[in-house]
Structures are given as C-alpha cells and as structure tokens.
PDB file of C-alpha atoms in Angstrom:
ATOM      1  CA  MET A   1    -109.555  12.439 343.441  1.00 49.00           C
ATOM      2  CA  THR A   2    -109.531   9.049 341.329  1.00 46.00           C
ATOM      3  CA  ASN A   3    -106.673   7.033 339.828  1.00 46.00           C
ATOM      4  CA  ASP A   4    -107.663   7.838 336.434  1.00 46.00           C
ATOM      5  CA  ASP A   5    -107.344  11.661 337.481  1.00 47.00           C
ATOM      6  CA  LYS A   6    -103.696  10.966 338.454  1.00 46.00           C
ATOM      7  CA  LEU A   7    -102.801   9.810 334.935  1.00 45.00           C
ATOM      8  CA  PRO A   8    -101.421  11.944 332.471  1.00 48.00           C
ATOM      9  CA  GLN A   9    -103.871  13.214 329.616  1.00 53.00           C
ATOM     10  CA  VAL A  10    -103.036  12.950 325.978  1.00 45.00           C
ATOM     11  CA  PRO A  11    -103.421  15.875 324.052  1.00 49.00           C
ATOM     12  CA  ALA A  12    -105.968  15.167 321.369  1.00 47.00           C
ATOM     13  CA  ARG A  13    -103.552  16.748 318.429  1.00 45.00           C
ATOM     14  CA  THR A  14    -100.715  14.197 320.036  1.00 45.00           C
ATOM     15  CA  ALA A  15    -103.358  11.007 319.598  1.00 45.00           C
ATOM     16  CA  LEU A  16    -104.159  12.365 316.188  1.00 41.00           C
ATOM     17  CA  ARG A  17    -100.675  12.168 314.997  1.00 47.00           C
ATOM     18  CA  ALA A  18    -100.111   8.834 316.350  1.00 46.00           C
ATOM     19  CA  ALA A  19    -102.600   7.177 314.195  1.00 49.00           C
ATOM     20  CA  PRO A  20    -100.923   7.760 310.813  1.00 53.00           C
ATOM     21  CA  LEU A  21     -97.708   6.524 312.244  1.00 49.00           C
ATOM     22  CA  ALA A  22     -99.914   3.244 313.152  1.00 49.00           C
ATOM     23  CA  THR A  23    -100.905   2.839 309.735  1.00 51.00           C
ATOM     24  CA  LEU A  24     -97.207   3.285 308.258  1.00 50.00           C
ATOM     25  CA  CYS A  25     -96.508   0.577 310.574  1.00 47.00           C
ATOM     26  CA  LEU A  26     -99.108  -1.718 309.676  1.00 51.00           C
ATOM     27  CA  ALA A  27     -98.400  -1.111 305.669  1.00 51.00           C
ATOM     28  CA  ALA A  28     -94.729  -2.148 306.241  1.00 50.00           C
ATOM     29  CA  LEU A  29     -95.928  -5.162 307.874  1.00 48.00           C
ATOM     30  CA  LEU A  30     -97.963  -5.590 304.825  1.00 48.00           C
ATOM     31  CA  ALA A  31     -95.196  -5.175 302.415  1.00 47.00           C
ATOM     32  CA  ALA A  32     -92.972  -7.278 304.191  1.00 45.00           C
ATOM     33  CA  GLY A  33     -95.537 -10.296 304.254  1.00 45.00           C
ATOM     34  CA  CYS A  34     -95.317  -9.897 307.965  1.00 46.00           C
ATOM     35  CA  ALA A  35     -91.826 -11.567 308.302  1.00 46.00           C
ATOM     36  CA  ALA A  36     -91.131 -12.928 311.938  1.00 51.00           C
ATOM     37  CA  PRO A  37     -88.318 -11.454 313.355  1.00 59.00           C
ATOM     38  CA  SER A  38     -84.851 -13.310 312.205  1.00 68.00           C
ATOM     39  CA  HIS A  39     -83.964 -16.235 313.289  1.00 78.00           C
ATOM     40  CA  THR A  40     -80.710 -18.315 312.961  1.00 89.00           C
ATOM     41  CA  ILE A  41     -80.640 -20.875 310.071  1.00 90.00           C
ATOM     42  CA  THR A  42     -79.084 -24.253 310.590  1.00 90.00           C
ATOM     43  CA  PRO A  43     -78.046 -26.753 308.188  1.00 84.00           C
ATOM     44  CA  GLU A  44     -80.454 -29.158 309.214  1.00 89.00           C
ATOM     45  CA  MET A  45     -83.372 -26.373 308.032  1.00 90.00           C
ATOM     46  CA  GLN A  46     -81.677 -25.982 304.860  1.00 89.00           C
ATOM     47  CA  ALA A  47     -81.687 -29.556 304.261  1.00 87.00           C
ATOM     48  CA  ARG A  48     -84.898 -30.017 304.842  1.00 88.00           C
ATOM     49  CA  ALA A  49     -85.807 -27.122 302.241  1.00 87.00           C
ATOM     50  CA  ALA A  50     -83.731 -28.828 299.544  1.00 84.00           C
ATOM     51  CA  ALA A  51     -85.026 -32.241 299.930  1.00 84.00           C
ATOM     52  CA  GLU A  52     -89.129 -30.564 299.739  1.00 86.00           C
ATOM     53  CA  ASN A  53     -89.047 -30.455 296.100  1.00 82.00           C
ATOM     54  CA  PRO A  54     -92.614 -29.187 295.922  1.00 87.00           C
ATOM     55  CA  ALA A  55     -94.685 -29.179 292.684  1.00 89.00           C
ATOM     56  CA  PRO A  56     -94.312 -26.246 290.653  1.00 90.00           C
ATOM     57  CA  PRO A  57     -97.151 -23.679 290.506  1.00 93.00           C
ATOM     58  CA  LYS A  58     -99.308 -23.471 287.250  1.00 92.00           C
ATOM     59  CA  ASP A  59     -99.733 -20.021 285.328  1.00 92.00           C
ATOM     60  CA  GLU A  60    -102.942 -19.483 286.901  1.00 94.00           C
ATOM     61  CA  ASP A  61    -101.166 -19.834 290.220  1.00 95.00           C
ATOM     62  CA  PHE A  62     -99.563 -16.647 289.812  1.00 96.00           C
ATOM     63  CA  PRO A  63    -101.497 -13.672 290.573  1.00 95.00           C
ATOM     64  CA  ALA A  64    -102.947 -11.298 288.133  1.00 94.00           C
ATOM     65  CA  PRO A  65    -100.317  -8.330 287.661  1.00 94.00           C
ATOM     66  CA  ASP A  66    -102.953  -5.709 287.858  1.00 94.00           C
ATOM     67  CA  THR A  67    -103.376  -6.868 291.641  1.00 95.00           C
ATOM     68  CA  ALA A  68     -99.788  -5.696 292.537  1.00 95.00           C
ATOM     69  CA  LYS A  69     -99.511  -3.256 295.056  1.00 94.00           C
ATOM     70  CA  TRP A  70     -96.400  -1.860 292.880  1.00 94.00           C
ATOM     71  CA  GLN A  71     -97.572  -2.218 289.433  1.00 92.00           C
ATOM     72  CA  GLN A  72     -94.344  -0.598 287.827  1.00 94.00           C
ATOM     73  CA  GLY A  73     -92.520  -3.749 289.175  1.00 95.00           C
ATOM     74  CA  ALA A  74     -88.412  -3.369 289.247  1.00 95.00           C
ATOM     75  CA  PHE A  75     -85.571  -3.812 286.853  1.00 95.00           C
ATOM     76  CA  PRO A  76     -83.768  -6.667 288.863  1.00 94.00           C
ATOM     77  CA  SER A  77     -79.704  -7.636 288.889  1.00 91.00           C
ATOM     78  CA  LEU A  78     -79.306 -10.790 287.142  1.00 89.00           C
ATOM     79  CA  GLU A  79     -76.803 -11.621 289.402  1.00 89.00           C
ATOM     80  CA  ALA A  80     -78.907 -11.261 292.438  1.00 92.00           C
ATOM     81  CA  LEU A  81     -81.527 -13.523 290.962  1.00 93.00           C
ATOM     82  CA  ARG A  82     -78.699 -16.067 290.079  1.00 88.00           C
ATOM     83  CA  SER A  83     -77.944 -16.037 294.042  1.00 90.00           C
ATOM     84  CA  MET A  84     -81.101 -17.235 294.626  1.00 91.00           C
ATOM     85  CA  ARG A  85     -81.119 -20.849 296.416  1.00 90.00           C
ATOM     86  CA  THR A  86     -83.348 -22.829 298.479  1.00 90.00           C
ATOM     87  CA  GLY A  87     -83.032 -22.379 302.243  1.00 92.00           C
ATOM     88  CA  MET A  88     -82.790 -18.713 302.099  1.00 94.00           C
ATOM     89  CA  GLY A  89     -84.590 -16.873 304.797  1.00 94.00           C
ATOM     90  CA  LYS A  90     -86.995 -14.150 304.037  1.00 94.00           C
ATOM     91  CA  ASP A  91     -84.201 -11.349 305.170  1.00 93.00           C
ATOM     92  CA  GLN A  92     -81.708 -12.650 302.619  1.00 95.00           C
ATOM     93  CA  VAL A  93     -84.313 -12.498 299.573  1.00 95.00           C
ATOM     94  CA  ARG A  94     -85.369  -9.178 300.643  1.00 94.00           C
ATOM     95  CA  GLN A  95     -81.796  -8.057 300.667  1.00 94.00           C
ATOM     96  CA  LEU A  96     -81.310  -9.618 297.054  1.00 95.00           C
ATOM     97  CA  LEU A  97     -84.724  -8.799 295.298  1.00 96.00           C
ATOM     98  CA  GLY A  98     -86.271  -6.127 297.586  1.00 94.00           C
ATOM     99  CA  PHE A  99     -89.832  -6.127 298.911  1.00 93.00           C
ATOM    100  CA  PRO A 100     -92.392  -8.256 297.028  1.00 95.00           C
ATOM    101  CA  HIS A 101     -94.655  -6.316 294.966  1.00 96.00           C
ATOM    102  CA  PHE A 102     -98.063  -7.879 295.880  1.00 95.00           C
ATOM    103  CA  SER A 103    -100.024  -7.494 299.202  1.00 88.00           C
ATOM    104  CA  GLU A 104     -99.076 -10.857 300.417  1.00 78.00           C
ATOM    105  CA  GLY A 105    -101.048 -11.033 303.609  1.00 71.00           C
ATOM    106  CA  LEU A 106    -100.591 -10.436 307.335  1.00 64.00           C
ATOM    107  CA  GLY A 107     -99.670 -13.894 308.944  1.00 70.00           C
ATOM    108  CA  GLY A 108     -97.782 -17.140 307.879  1.00 79.00           C
ATOM    109  CA  VAL A 109     -97.408 -15.821 304.679  1.00 90.00           C
ATOM    110  CA  ARG A 110     -95.149 -18.329 302.541  1.00 93.00           C
ATOM    111  CA  GLU A 111     -95.118 -16.780 298.922  1.00 96.00           C
ATOM    112  CA  TRP A 112     -93.732 -13.558 297.541  1.00 96.00           C
ATOM    113  CA  ASN A 113     -94.365 -12.721 294.117  1.00 97.00           C
ATOM    114  CA  TYR A 114     -92.563 -10.108 291.924  1.00 97.00           C
ATOM    115  CA  ILE A 115     -92.983  -8.083 288.624  1.00 96.00           C
ATOM    116  CA  PHE A 116     -89.483  -8.030 286.798  1.00 96.00           C
ATOM    117  CA  HIS A 117     -88.502  -6.207 283.725  1.00 94.00           C
ATOM    118  CA  PHE A 118     -85.382  -6.915 281.362  1.00 92.00           C
ATOM    119  CA  ARG A 119     -83.711  -4.993 278.694  1.00 87.00           C
ATOM    120  CA  THR A 120     -83.931  -6.554 275.412  1.00 81.00           C
ATOM    121  CA  GLY A 121     -81.578  -3.657 273.642  1.00 76.00           C
ATOM    122  CA  ALA A 122     -80.032  -0.685 273.731  1.00 72.00           C
ATOM    123  CA  GLY A 123     -83.556   1.020 273.454  1.00 78.00           C
ATOM    124  CA  PRO A 124     -86.480   1.622 276.048  1.00 83.00           C
ATOM    125  CA  ALA A 125     -88.209  -1.793 275.048  1.00 86.00           C
ATOM    126  CA  TYR A 126     -88.302  -4.813 277.903  1.00 89.00           C
ATOM    127  CA  LEU A 127     -89.455  -8.303 278.826  1.00 91.00           C
ATOM    128  CA  THR A 128     -91.637  -8.527 281.528  1.00 94.00           C
ATOM    129  CA  CYS A 129     -91.889 -11.537 283.951  1.00 95.00           C
ATOM    130  CA  GLN A 130     -93.508 -12.796 287.030  1.00 96.00           C
ATOM    131  CA  TYR A 131     -91.112 -14.215 289.476  1.00 97.00           C
ATOM    132  CA  MET A 132     -92.047 -16.199 292.722  1.00 96.00           C
ATOM    133  CA  VAL A 133     -90.689 -17.344 295.681  1.00 96.00           C
ATOM    134  CA  ARG A 134     -92.217 -20.010 297.827  1.00 96.00           C
ATOM    135  CA  PHE A 135     -91.539 -20.675 301.539  1.00 95.00           C
ATOM    136  CA  ASN A 136     -91.606 -23.949 303.695  1.00 95.00           C
ATOM    137  CA  ALA A 137     -92.736 -24.115 307.164  1.00 93.00           C
ATOM    138  CA  ASP A 138     -89.249 -23.222 308.532  1.00 93.00           C
ATOM    139  CA  VAL A 139     -89.789 -19.955 306.494  1.00 93.00           C
ATOM    140  CA  LEU A 140     -86.750 -20.855 304.196  1.00 95.00           C
ATOM    141  CA  THR A 141     -87.099 -20.720 300.617  1.00 95.00           C
ATOM    142  CA  ASN A 142     -87.917 -24.053 299.056  1.00 93.00           C
ATOM    143  CA  GLY A 143     -88.835 -23.142 295.242  1.00 92.00           C
ATOM    144  CA  MET A 144     -88.655 -20.042 292.719  1.00 93.00           C
ATOM    145  CA  TYR A 145     -90.534 -20.148 289.664  1.00 95.00           C
ATOM    146  CA  TRP A 146     -90.876 -18.161 286.657  1.00 95.00           C
ATOM    147  CA  LYS A 147     -94.023 -16.970 284.279  1.00 93.00           C
ATOM    148  CA  GLY A 148     -93.720 -16.006 280.964  1.00 88.00           C
ATOM    149  CA  PRO A 149     -92.079 -17.117 277.965  1.00 85.00           C
ATOM    150  CA  GLY A 150     -88.114 -17.078 277.764  1.00 82.00           C
ATOM    151  CA  CYS A 151     -88.177 -15.965 281.449  1.00 87.00           C
ATOM    152  CA  ALA A 152     -86.186 -18.902 282.713  1.00 82.00           C
ATOM    153  CA  GLU A 153     -83.692 -18.799 280.309  1.00 82.00           C
ATOM    154  CA  LEU A 154     -82.624 -15.471 281.339  1.00 81.00           C
ATOM    155  CA  LEU A 155     -80.572 -16.790 284.053  1.00 78.00           C
ATOM    156  CA  ARG A 156     -78.787 -19.699 282.225  1.00 71.00           C
ATOM    157  CA  PRO A 157     -75.376 -18.269 281.471  1.00 62.00           C
ATOM    158  CA  ALA A 158     -75.364 -20.099 277.858  1.00 47.00           C
ATOM    159  CA  ALA A 159     -78.263 -17.910 276.767  1.00 43.00           C
ATOM    160  CA  VAL A 160     -76.374 -14.719 278.182  1.00 42.00           C
ATOM    161  CA  ALA A 161     -73.268 -15.699 276.104  1.00 43.00           C
ATOM    162  CA  ALA A 162     -75.313 -16.363 273.102  1.00 45.00           C
ATOM    163  CA  ARG A 163     -76.980 -13.060 273.216  1.00 47.00           C
ATOM    164  CA  GLN A 164     -73.622 -11.104 273.893  1.00 49.00           C
ATOM    165  CA  VAL A 165     -71.501 -13.399 271.655  1.00 49.00           C
ATOM    166  CA  PRO A 166     -71.813 -12.660 267.700  1.00 56.00           C
ATOM    167  CA  PRO A 167     -72.624 -15.594 265.732  1.00 56.00           C
ATOM    168  CA  ALA A 168     -69.155 -17.068 264.251  1.00 57.00           C
ATOM    169  CA  ALA A 169     -68.110 -16.211 260.554  1.00 56.00           C
ATOM    170  CA  PRO A 170     -68.899 -18.803 257.967  1.00 58.00           C
ATOM    171  CA  ALA A 171     -65.562 -21.108 257.523  1.00 55.00           C
ATOM    172  CA  ALA A 172     -63.559 -20.928 254.879  1.00 57.00           C
ATOM    173  CA  VAL A 173     -63.049 -24.803 253.302  1.00 61.00           C
ATOM    174  CA  PRO A 174     -59.793 -25.665 251.850  1.00 62.00           C
ATOM    175  CA  GLU A 175     -60.193 -26.607 248.422  1.00 81.00           C
ATOM    176  CA  ARG A 176     -57.748 -29.591 248.628  1.00 85.00           C
ATOM    177  CA  THR A 177     -56.745 -31.381 251.917  1.00 87.00           C
ATOM    178  CA  THR A 178     -53.911 -33.875 252.292  1.00 90.00           C
ATOM    179  CA  LEU A 179     -53.830 -36.177 255.288  1.00 89.00           C
ATOM    180  CA  GLY A 180     -50.729 -38.284 255.824  1.00 91.00           C
ATOM    181  CA  ALA A 181     -52.260 -42.101 256.218  1.00 90.00           C
ATOM    182  CA  ASP A 182     -49.614 -42.513 258.742  1.00 89.00           C
ATOM    183  CA  GLY A 183     -51.140 -39.807 260.941  1.00 89.00           C
ATOM    184  CA  LEU A 184     -54.552 -40.882 260.134  1.00 91.00           C
ATOM    185  CA  PHE A 185     -54.453 -44.858 260.927  1.00 91.00           C
ATOM    186  CA  ARG A 186     -52.741 -47.127 262.976  1.00 88.00           C
ATOM    187  CA  PHE A 187     -50.044 -49.245 260.761  1.00 83.00           C
ATOM    188  CA  ASP A 188     -52.099 -51.163 258.249  1.00 85.00           C
ATOM    189  CA  GLY A 189     -55.302 -50.109 259.337  1.00 88.00           C
ATOM    190  CA  ARG A 190     -58.184 -49.328 257.320  1.00 91.00           C
ATOM    191  CA  THR A 191     -61.383 -49.043 259.669  1.00 90.00           C
ATOM    192  CA  LEU A 192     -63.066 -46.229 262.028  1.00 89.00           C
ATOM    193  CA  ALA A 193     -61.625 -48.404 265.000  1.00 89.00           C
ATOM    194  CA  ASP A 194     -58.123 -47.888 263.469  1.00 90.00           C
ATOM    195  CA  LEU A 195     -58.265 -43.976 263.046  1.00 90.00           C
ATOM    196  CA  LEU A 196     -55.890 -42.304 265.482  1.00 91.00           C
ATOM    197  CA  PRO A 197     -57.040 -39.668 267.948  1.00 90.00           C
ATOM    198  CA  GLU A 198     -54.905 -36.824 265.754  1.00 90.00           C
ATOM    199  CA  GLY A 199     -56.520 -38.083 262.446  1.00 89.00           C
ATOM    200  CA  ARG A 200     -59.811 -37.858 264.247  1.00 90.00           C
ATOM    201  CA  ARG A 201     -59.310 -34.505 265.436  1.00 91.00           C
ATOM    202  CA  ARG A 202     -58.461 -33.547 261.914  1.00 91.00           C
ATOM    203  CA  LEU A 203     -61.144 -35.099 260.317  1.00 92.00           C
ATOM    204  CA  ASP A 204     -63.711 -33.421 262.784  1.00 91.00           C
ATOM    205  CA  ALA A 205     -62.353 -30.035 262.157  1.00 89.00           C
ATOM    206  CA  LEU A 206     -62.649 -30.456 258.496  1.00 89.00           C
ATOM    207  CA  ALA A 207     -66.216 -31.564 259.022  1.00 89.00           C
ATOM    208  CA  ASP A 208     -66.882 -28.693 260.912  1.00 88.00           C
ATOM    209  CA  GLN A 209     -65.359 -26.184 258.039  1.00 86.00           C
ATOM    210  CA  ILE A 210     -67.661 -27.988 255.541  1.00 85.00           C
ATOM    211  CA  GLN A 211     -70.686 -27.605 257.423  1.00 84.00           C
ATOM    212  CA  ARG A 212     -70.097 -23.920 257.838  1.00 82.00           C
ATOM    213  CA  SER A 213     -68.869 -22.910 254.668  1.00 78.00           C
ATOM    214  CA  ALA A 214     -69.087 -19.988 253.105  1.00 71.00           C
ATOM    215  CA  ARG A 215     -70.012 -21.166 249.915  1.00 76.00           C
ATOM    216  CA  PRO A 216     -72.458 -24.132 249.408  1.00 80.00           C
ATOM    217  CA  VAL A 217     -70.499 -27.133 248.866  1.00 82.00           C
ATOM    218  CA  SER A 218     -71.620 -29.435 245.876  1.00 84.00           C
ATOM    219  CA  ALA A 219     -69.237 -32.327 246.159  1.00 88.00           C
ATOM    220  CA  VAL A 220     -66.601 -33.515 248.445  1.00 91.00           C
ATOM    221  CA  ARG A 221     -64.057 -36.092 246.636  1.00 93.00           C
ATOM    222  CA  ILE A 222     -62.029 -38.449 248.836  1.00 94.00           C
ATOM    223  CA  THR A 223     -59.130 -40.264 247.335  1.00 95.00           C
ATOM    224  CA  GLY A 224     -56.899 -43.131 249.061  1.00 94.00           C
ATOM    225  CA  HIS A 225     -53.283 -43.457 247.962  1.00 95.00           C
ATOM    226  CA  THR A 226     -50.911 -45.996 249.041  1.00 94.00           C
ATOM    227  CA  ASP A 227     -47.120 -46.734 248.519  1.00 94.00           C
ATOM    228  CA  ARG A 228     -45.721 -49.357 246.321  1.00 94.00           C
ATOM    229  CA  LEU A 229     -44.889 -51.915 248.880  1.00 92.00           C
ATOM    230  CA  GLY A 230     -47.231 -55.223 248.443  1.00 91.00           C
ATOM    231  CA  SER A 231     -49.645 -55.789 245.205  1.00 93.00           C
ATOM    232  CA  ALA A 232     -51.249 -53.767 243.406  1.00 93.00           C
ATOM    233  CA  ASP A 233     -54.339 -55.708 244.417  1.00 93.00           C
ATOM    234  CA  TYR A 234     -53.866 -55.371 247.721  1.00 93.00           C
ATOM    235  CA  ASN A 235     -52.898 -51.653 247.433  1.00 93.00           C
ATOM    236  CA  ARG A 236     -55.753 -50.756 245.627  1.00 93.00           C
ATOM    237  CA  ALA A 237     -58.433 -52.326 248.017  1.00 92.00           C
ATOM    238  CA  LEU A 238     -56.325 -50.676 250.986  1.00 93.00           C
ATOM    239  CA  SER A 239     -56.639 -47.290 249.658  1.00 93.00           C
ATOM    240  CA  LEU A 240     -60.276 -47.708 248.701  1.00 94.00           C
ATOM    241  CA  ALA A 241     -61.025 -48.794 252.380  1.00 92.00           C
ATOM    242  CA  ARG A 242     -59.302 -45.863 253.668  1.00 94.00           C
ATOM    243  CA  ALA A 243     -61.097 -43.333 251.748  1.00 93.00           C
ATOM    244  CA  GLU A 244     -64.383 -44.996 252.558  1.00 93.00           C
ATOM    245  CA  THR A 245     -63.710 -44.763 256.238  1.00 93.00           C
ATOM    246  CA  VAL A 246     -62.974 -41.039 255.833  1.00 93.00           C
ATOM    247  CA  ARG A 247     -66.284 -40.454 254.183  1.00 92.00           C
ATOM    248  CA  ASP A 248     -67.963 -42.711 257.037  1.00 92.00           C
ATOM    249  CA  HIS A 249     -66.441 -40.600 259.931  1.00 91.00           C
ATOM    250  CA  LEU A 250     -67.448 -37.292 257.773  1.00 91.00           C
ATOM    251  CA  VAL A 251     -70.888 -38.450 257.724  1.00 89.00           C
ATOM    252  CA  ARG A 252     -71.013 -39.204 261.440  1.00 88.00           C
ATOM    253  CA  ASN A 253     -69.836 -35.494 262.125  1.00 87.00           C
ATOM    254  CA  GLY A 254     -73.185 -34.080 259.549  1.00 86.00           C
ATOM    255  CA  VAL A 255     -71.669 -33.990 256.386  1.00 87.00           C
ATOM    256  CA  PRO A 256     -74.344 -34.992 253.906  1.00 86.00           C
ATOM    257  CA  ALA A 257     -73.721 -38.371 252.349  1.00 86.00           C
ATOM    258  CA  GLN A 258     -74.927 -37.697 248.879  1.00 87.00           C
ATOM    259  CA  ALA A 259     -72.156 -34.958 248.578  1.00 86.00           C
ATOM    260  CA  LEU A 260     -69.183 -37.246 249.472  1.00 90.00           C
ATOM    261  CA  GLN A 261     -67.499 -39.497 246.537  1.00 93.00           C
ATOM    262  CA  VAL A 262     -64.598 -41.952 247.482  1.00 94.00           C
ATOM    263  CA  GLU A 263     -61.668 -43.453 245.208  1.00 94.00           C
ATOM    264  CA  GLY A 264     -59.008 -45.913 245.849  1.00 94.00           C
ATOM    265  CA  LYS A 265     -55.570 -45.450 243.265  1.00 95.00           C
ATOM    266  CA  GLY A 266     -53.459 -47.638 245.294  1.00 94.00           C
ATOM    267  CA  GLU A 267     -49.925 -47.053 244.255  1.00 95.00           C
ATOM    268  CA  THR A 268     -50.559 -45.196 240.953  1.00 95.00           C
ATOM    269  CA  GLU A 269     -50.121 -41.581 241.886  1.00 95.00           C
ATOM    270  CA  PRO A 270     -46.880 -41.657 244.046  1.00 94.00           C
ATOM    271  CA  LYS A 271     -45.526 -38.237 245.062  1.00 93.00           C
ATOM    272  CA  VAL A 272     -41.909 -39.360 245.715  1.00 94.00           C
ATOM    273  CA  GLN A 273     -39.620 -41.934 244.099  1.00 94.00           C
ATOM    274  CA  CYS A 274     -37.608 -43.824 246.582  1.00 94.00           C
ATOM    275  CA  SER A 275     -34.505 -46.665 246.364  1.00 91.00           C
ATOM    276  CA  GLN A 276     -33.345 -47.112 249.980  1.00 92.00           C
ATOM    277  CA  SER A 277     -32.111 -50.720 250.500  1.00 92.00           C
ATOM    278  CA  ARG A 278     -33.044 -51.110 253.901  1.00 93.00           C
ATOM    279  CA  ARG A 279     -36.851 -51.934 254.836  1.00 92.00           C
ATOM    280  CA  ALA A 280     -37.310 -49.344 257.861  1.00 91.00           C
ATOM    281  CA  GLU A 281     -35.568 -46.249 255.927  1.00 94.00           C
ATOM    282  CA  LEU A 282     -37.579 -47.138 252.801  1.00 93.00           C
ATOM    283  CA  ILE A 283     -40.708 -47.303 254.430  1.00 92.00           C
ATOM    284  CA  GLU A 284     -40.244 -43.988 255.716  1.00 92.00           C
ATOM    285  CA  CYS A 285     -39.172 -42.357 252.310  1.00 94.00           C
ATOM    286  CA  LEU A 286     -42.274 -43.384 251.175  1.00 94.00           C
ATOM    287  CA  ALA A 287     -44.496 -42.089 253.831  1.00 92.00           C
ATOM    288  CA  PRO A 288     -45.574 -39.228 251.378  1.00 94.00           C
ATOM    289  CA  ASN A 289     -47.367 -41.504 249.210  1.00 95.00           C
ATOM    290  CA  ARG A 290     -49.508 -42.891 252.134  1.00 94.00           C
ATOM    291  CA  ARG A 291     -52.352 -40.656 251.888  1.00 95.00           C
ATOM    292  CA  VAL A 292     -55.989 -39.603 251.607  1.00 94.00           C
ATOM    293  CA  GLU A 293     -56.644 -36.334 249.564  1.00 94.00           C
ATOM    294  CA  ILE A 294     -60.037 -34.373 250.133  1.00 92.00           C
ATOM    295  CA  GLU A 295     -61.135 -32.067 247.688  1.00 92.00           C
ATOM    296  CA  VAL A 296     -64.050 -29.786 248.250  1.00 89.00           C
ATOM    297  CA  VAL A 297     -66.195 -28.506 245.304  1.00 86.00           C
ATOM    298  CA  ALA A 298     -67.841 -25.275 246.116  1.00 78.00           C
ATOM    299  CA  GLY A 299     -71.182 -24.945 244.241  1.00 67.00           C
ATOM    300  CA  SER A 300     -72.341 -21.696 242.392  1.00 59.00           C
TER     301      SER A 300
END
C-alpha cells in the first residue's frame, strides 16, 4: 500500500460543488478590486495623500458606461458623497459608496469607477453621472472626480439650497423715502467717505429694493435739503452734494445711473420752524430739515 492509498478520497460530487464556490470567491475579488487586507492608516499616510494633488482625468479616461459590470448604477446618498475625502482607505470608501460598478482588475487596483443617478424632481426622471475614485501607492484616496454636466455642483450646499429655496418675491419699493442727513453723513459731511455705517446700510437696502421691484422703475428722484443755518448759497451747494453722493452710492450698488435725477433745494423747503436761542437746542430742533428725500417713480 502506497502513501497515496492512505489519503482520504474526495468524492467527485463534492469536488464539483467546490468549483462554483471558487468561482464566486474569484467574482468577489474582482468586484472588490482585489483590495488587500485592511491596514492601519497613519497620519503620515493621509498627509501624503492630501499633498499629492494629481492631475484630474480627462473625459476619455472614464470607462464607457456600457462596459460596467453593474450597468444599472445606483442612487447614492449625497451625504455619503460629501463625506468623501483624500486619505481614505478602500474599506472606508466601500462603506460609503458600495462596490465599484466596473470590473477594475485583479491586483494593484488604483481606480474605482461608479455610475450614479440623482433625482431631478418628484417623478422618475434622473440625472446620470460617472464618479471616479483614485488611490495612491498607500492605497488611500488621492482624488475624486466627476464626469457629466452639472454633476460636481450637486454636492455644493449652495446648489442644493438654490434647488430647495423658492426665489424671493419681487420687492415692493416705497414711493417716497426720507433719510435724515444726521443719520446719513458725518457732521457737515457730503462725500461717500462721510457716509455713516447706518446710512450705508439703509441705502444698500433701498438699492436692493429698487432692483427687485415688482414694477419697472422709470425714475428715482433724489433731493437734498438743509436747515437755515449758514448762507443760502452754502446750503444749496451742501444739499446738492449730498444728493449726488446718495446717487453715486446707489449706482455703485447696481441702480442704473440713467434713472437717477438729483436736485439740491438748500433751506427752501423746511419741515419745521424753530426759534430756540441756544445754538445746540436750535440745531437739534432743526434736524428734520436736514434730510435727503428719494422718490421712486414706477413705469407703466
């Protein structure tokens, strides 16, 4: 009796059952891109992956969708995609995105490719994108790339907010706005540099309202006024300069210059009359006369 005769004999039926199992194991390896057993990721490895910054692929570098192993693709979680970073291992990527949809090869796989779909509304319509994940020599992600118009924008929070938040309703512009000069300008000021922070904010808000007006604006009339202190010529020049400064600020904020009209009326149209003998009290009483009036004329 030879040594071979002493070995247990495997029934033919058992050997046949083992063959499909081996095939399934091989298929699993192919699906996983033959990922090596999990290994520890160190901060030094992650730093290398973040510093590599490889050149992005061209569109022709992505595999053709009809060559995918799983051509149906998948509907991924946007939050999972937003969690993708450089320096991640294959196990971590697989947990977020699942197995790649293409047969990536057997050994040393450095690229995983996916076909992802994103709903575009309440119905069955969707947008299809390709997504590529590349790995470096440490088998950590060092680049994630999209193919398809508008695909990369899907992950930007601003783009998501723009799809979810309805557009703002057109603004209702007041027909007449009166701004006190004391709140607009520094004392005796008249230039853009003399505008006070609160005055700037109020003019910014008015410019925004004019531009978002529910009705077209044909004209914006800006009229400056002063109190009676000082000479008539000085007050007329001061009121005109302040009206021009308001005009210039509105233009800087997008209001069409051709719609703006300016005028300075000095002290000729007071809103209050005051007779205090003390100058400080008189100046305070005359404050309503120091103003800039803005009239918005809507078109037909």
